[in-house]
Amino acid sequence: MKSDQLQEEERKRIESNFYILGMCLPGIGAGLYLLIRLLPAGVLSVFSVPCLFHAVTGLYCPGCGGTRAVQVLFEGKFLLSFFYHPIVPYCAVLYLWFMISHTAERLSGKRLPVGMRYRNLYLYLALGIVVINIAVKDIALTAFHLDFLKLLDNAQHLI
């Protein structure tokens, strides 16, 4: 019984910390967006480091496509973001669901217990998404010589 109570308190603490972090993310994102917009283009190219894993092995790393996925997600192209790297829209949906449900629960004084609960399952699903994504991209690249990220870059204006 005591162990269950401790686990419940730990879960609530984790959820509270996630909520506080989630409240800070829009401000951090807005600050980064303004910084990127205000910096001259030449300065940004210094931070545009190519993927070392891809440069050395010719294969995609587990994060390849993530930056482009975030960029197109902010442009409102959810499906294209999914194709670049499915973990990005997955995390965006989880973030929105978590923040909206916890805000509703907090505003109702906990009378409306709709807050999304932390589960390790969400992490395991994320890991599975990353593994499947990298497997599909690298198998397509090595076996069929299909470079999905280059195809998406070239077709981006069509989608």
mmCIF file of C-alpha atoms in Angstrom:
data_model
loop_
_atom_site.group_PDB
_atom_site.id
_atom_site.type_symbol
_atom_site.label_atom_id
_atom_site.label_comp_id
_atom_site.label_asym_id
_atom_site.label_seq_id
_atom_site.Cartn_x
_atom_site.Cartn_y
_atom_site.Cartn_z
ATOM 1 C CA MET A 1 0.000 0.000 0.000
ATOM 2 C CA LYS A 2 2.738 2.417 0.950
ATOM 3 C CA SER A 3 4.608 1.593 -2.244
ATOM 4 C CA ASP A 4 1.511 2.388 -4.331
ATOM 5 C CA GLN A 5 1.116 5.705 -2.528
ATOM 6 C CA LEU A 6 4.777 6.586 -3.184
ATOM 7 C CA GLN A 7 4.427 5.668 -6.857
ATOM 8 C CA GLU A 8 1.329 7.844 -7.153
ATOM 9 C CA GLU A 9 3.123 10.787 -5.519
ATOM 10 C CA GLU A 10 6.101 10.282 -7.846
ATOM 11 C CA ARG A 11 3.799 10.200 -10.890
ATOM 12 C CA LYS A 12 2.113 13.437 -9.765
ATOM 13 C CA ARG A 13 5.500 15.085 -9.231
ATOM 14 C CA ILE A 14 6.649 14.030 -12.706
ATOM 15 C CA GLU A 15 3.424 15.297 -14.281
ATOM 16 C CA SER A 16 3.736 18.609 -12.428
ATOM 17 C CA ASN A 17 7.320 19.039 -13.633
ATOM 18 C CA PHE A 18 6.289 18.182 -17.204
ATOM 19 C CA TYR A 19 3.489 20.739 -16.994
ATOM 20 C CA ILE A 20 5.836 23.485 -15.813
ATOM 21 C CA LEU A 21 8.305 22.622 -18.574
ATOM 22 C CA GLY A 22 5.446 22.537 -21.085
ATOM 23 C CA MET A 23 4.387 26.031 -20.029
ATOM 24 C CA CYS A 24 7.936 27.281 -20.698
ATOM 25 C CA LEU A 25 8.299 25.673 -24.145
ATOM 26 C CA PRO A 26 6.211 28.195 -26.139
ATOM 27 C CA GLY A 27 8.302 31.066 -24.763
ATOM 28 C CA ILE A 28 11.555 29.271 -25.515
ATOM 29 C CA GLY A 29 10.297 28.410 -29.006
ATOM 30 C CA ALA A 30 9.219 31.999 -29.674
ATOM 31 C CA GLY A 31 12.595 33.284 -28.497
ATOM 32 C CA LEU A 32 14.457 30.864 -30.778
ATOM 33 C CA TYR A 33 12.192 31.756 -33.689
ATOM 34 C CA LEU A 34 12.880 35.481 -33.221
ATOM 35 C CA LEU A 35 16.601 34.839 -32.837
ATOM 36 C CA ILE A 36 16.673 32.861 -36.078
ATOM 37 C CA ARG A 37 14.662 35.537 -37.904
ATOM 38 C CA LEU A 38 16.849 38.394 -36.624
ATOM 39 C CA LEU A 39 20.236 36.790 -37.297
ATOM 40 C CA PRO A 40 21.820 37.315 -40.705
ATOM 41 C CA ALA A 41 21.671 34.264 -42.989
ATOM 42 C CA GLY A 42 25.452 33.789 -42.909
ATOM 43 C CA VAL A 43 25.439 33.340 -39.145
ATOM 44 C CA LEU A 44 22.851 30.572 -39.348
ATOM 45 C CA SER A 45 24.972 28.551 -41.761
ATOM 46 C CA VAL A 46 27.584 28.182 -39.005
ATOM 47 C CA PHE A 47 25.036 26.246 -36.939
ATOM 48 C CA SER A 48 23.920 24.104 -39.900
ATOM 49 C CA VAL A 49 26.197 21.169 -39.248
ATOM 50 C CA PRO A 50 25.576 18.120 -41.454
ATOM 51 C CA CYS A 51 24.848 14.802 -39.777
ATOM 52 C CA LEU A 52 28.197 13.219 -38.949
ATOM 53 C CA PHE A 53 26.734 9.707 -38.781
ATOM 54 C CA HIS A 54 25.303 10.070 -42.291
ATOM 55 C CA ALA A 55 28.512 11.615 -43.613
ATOM 56 C CA VAL A 56 30.642 8.733 -42.293
ATOM 57 C CA THR A 57 28.362 5.722 -42.891
ATOM 58 C CA GLY A 58 26.077 6.886 -45.689
ATOM 59 C CA LEU A 59 23.134 5.712 -43.560
ATOM 60 C CA TYR A 60 20.603 7.813 -41.743
ATOM 61 C CA CYS A 61 20.927 8.288 -38.008
ATOM 62 C CA PRO A 62 17.852 7.950 -35.760
ATOM 63 C CA GLY A 63 17.407 11.731 -35.783
ATOM 64 C CA CYS A 64 17.860 12.407 -39.503
ATOM 65 C CA GLY A 65 14.917 14.391 -40.830
ATOM 66 C CA GLY A 66 13.926 15.692 -37.398
ATOM 67 C CA THR A 67 14.916 19.304 -37.970
ATOM 68 C CA ARG A 68 13.095 19.440 -41.308
ATOM 69 C CA ALA A 69 10.088 17.754 -39.660
ATOM 70 C CA VAL A 70 9.931 20.489 -37.009
ATOM 71 C CA GLN A 71 10.312 23.198 -39.640
ATOM 72 C CA VAL A 72 7.458 21.948 -41.830
ATOM 73 C CA LEU A 73 5.286 21.239 -38.773
ATOM 74 C CA PHE A 74 5.558 24.939 -37.874
ATOM 75 C CA GLU A 75 4.482 25.711 -41.433
ATOM 76 C CA GLY A 76 1.333 23.664 -40.794
ATOM 77 C CA LYS A 77 2.334 20.704 -42.962
ATOM 78 C CA PHE A 78 1.540 17.924 -40.506
ATOM 79 C CA LEU A 79 1.649 15.074 -43.027
ATOM 80 C CA LEU A 80 4.965 16.204 -44.519
ATOM 81 C CA SER A 81 6.364 16.464 -40.997
ATOM 82 C CA PHE A 82 5.273 12.872 -40.396
ATOM 83 C CA PHE A 83 7.077 11.719 -43.530
ATOM 84 C CA TYR A 84 10.287 13.532 -42.606
ATOM 85 C CA HIS A 85 10.326 12.052 -39.100
ATOM 86 C CA PRO A 86 7.177 10.647 -37.429
ATOM 87 C CA ILE A 87 8.468 11.230 -33.903
ATOM 88 C CA VAL A 88 8.008 15.003 -34.326
ATOM 89 C CA PRO A 89 4.224 15.037 -34.905
ATOM 90 C CA TYR A 90 3.861 12.220 -32.327
ATOM 91 C CA CYS A 91 5.557 14.398 -29.710
ATOM 92 C CA ALA A 92 3.582 17.463 -30.820
ATOM 93 C CA VAL A 93 0.272 15.625 -30.388
ATOM 94 C CA LEU A 94 1.307 14.259 -26.989
ATOM 95 C CA TYR A 95 2.432 17.730 -25.899
ATOM 96 C CA LEU A 96 -0.831 19.369 -26.943
ATOM 97 C CA TRP A 97 -2.937 16.606 -25.404
ATOM 98 C CA PHE A 98 -0.971 16.754 -22.149
ATOM 99 C CA MET A 99 -1.037 20.549 -21.863
ATOM 100 C CA ILE A 100 -4.712 20.994 -22.763
ATOM 101 C CA SER A 101 -5.901 18.196 -20.479
ATOM 102 C CA HIS A 102 -3.776 19.320 -17.523
ATOM 103 C CA THR A 103 -4.761 22.947 -17.984
ATOM 104 C CA ALA A 104 -8.439 21.928 -17.963
ATOM 105 C CA GLU A 105 -7.867 19.842 -14.834
ATOM 106 C CA ARG A 106 -6.035 22.663 -13.044
ATOM 107 C CA LEU A 107 -8.568 25.315 -14.032
ATOM 108 C CA SER A 108 -11.417 23.148 -12.739
ATOM 109 C CA GLY A 109 -9.696 22.792 -9.380
ATOM 110 C CA LYS A 110 -9.156 19.092 -10.081
ATOM 111 C CA ARG A 111 -12.940 18.543 -10.209
ATOM 112 C CA LEU A 112 -12.517 17.563 -13.859
ATOM 113 C CA PRO A 113 -9.868 14.797 -13.697
ATOM 114 C CA VAL A 114 -9.045 14.698 -17.410
ATOM 115 C CA GLY A 115 -5.295 15.279 -17.200
ATOM 116 C CA MET A 116 -3.267 12.887 -19.348
ATOM 117 C CA ARG A 117 -1.404 10.520 -17.039
ATOM 118 C CA TYR A 118 2.259 9.743 -17.468
ATOM 119 C CA ARG A 119 2.844 6.211 -18.722
ATOM 120 C CA ASN A 120 6.078 4.532 -19.766
ATOM 121 C CA LEU A 121 4.112 3.238 -22.742
ATOM 122 C CA TYR A 122 4.441 6.661 -24.394
ATOM 123 C CA LEU A 123 8.227 6.334 -24.254
ATOM 124 C CA TYR A 124 8.169 2.783 -25.612
ATOM 125 C CA LEU A 125 5.931 3.914 -28.484
ATOM 126 C CA ALA A 126 8.357 6.752 -29.230
ATOM 127 C CA LEU A 127 11.266 4.316 -29.263
ATOM 128 C CA GLY A 128 9.339 2.011 -31.591
ATOM 129 C CA ILE A 129 8.547 4.913 -33.923
ATOM 130 C CA VAL A 130 12.220 5.914 -34.101
ATOM 131 C CA VAL A 131 13.388 2.327 -34.723
ATOM 132 C CA ILE A 132 10.785 1.684 -37.446
ATOM 133 C CA ASN A 133 11.498 5.066 -39.053
ATOM 134 C CA ILE A 134 15.243 4.483 -39.258
ATOM 135 C CA ALA A 135 14.794 0.896 -40.431
ATOM 136 C CA VAL A 136 12.459 1.921 -43.270
ATOM 137 C CA LYS A 137 14.661 4.820 -44.381
ATOM 138 C CA ASP A 138 17.933 2.852 -44.231
ATOM 139 C CA ILE A 139 16.502 -0.263 -45.901
ATOM 140 C CA ALA A 140 15.064 1.893 -48.683
ATOM 141 C CA LEU A 141 18.417 3.665 -49.007
ATOM 142 C CA THR A 142 20.640 0.571 -49.050
ATOM 143 C CA ALA A 143 18.440 -2.008 -50.775
ATOM 144 C CA PHE A 144 16.505 0.154 -53.248
ATOM 145 C CA HIS A 145 18.678 3.303 -53.457
ATOM 146 C CA LEU A 146 15.689 5.416 -52.465
ATOM 147 C CA ASP A 147 16.674 8.488 -50.476
ATOM 148 C CA PHE A 148 13.370 9.450 -48.877
ATOM 149 C CA LEU A 149 14.658 12.687 -47.373
ATOM 150 C CA LYS A 150 15.977 13.953 -50.727
ATOM 151 C CA LEU A 151 12.726 12.898 -52.393
ATOM 152 C CA LEU A 152 10.769 14.832 -49.780
ATOM 153 C CA ASP A 153 13.023 17.877 -50.167
ATOM 154 C CA ASN A 154 12.461 17.868 -53.921
ATOM 155 C CA ALA A 155 8.697 17.289 -53.653
ATOM 156 C CA GLN A 156 8.086 19.627 -50.700
ATOM 157 C CA HIS A 157 6.536 22.373 -52.833
ATOM 158 C CA LEU A 158 4.010 19.851 -54.198
ATOM 159 C CA ILE A 159 2.723 18.755 -50.797
#
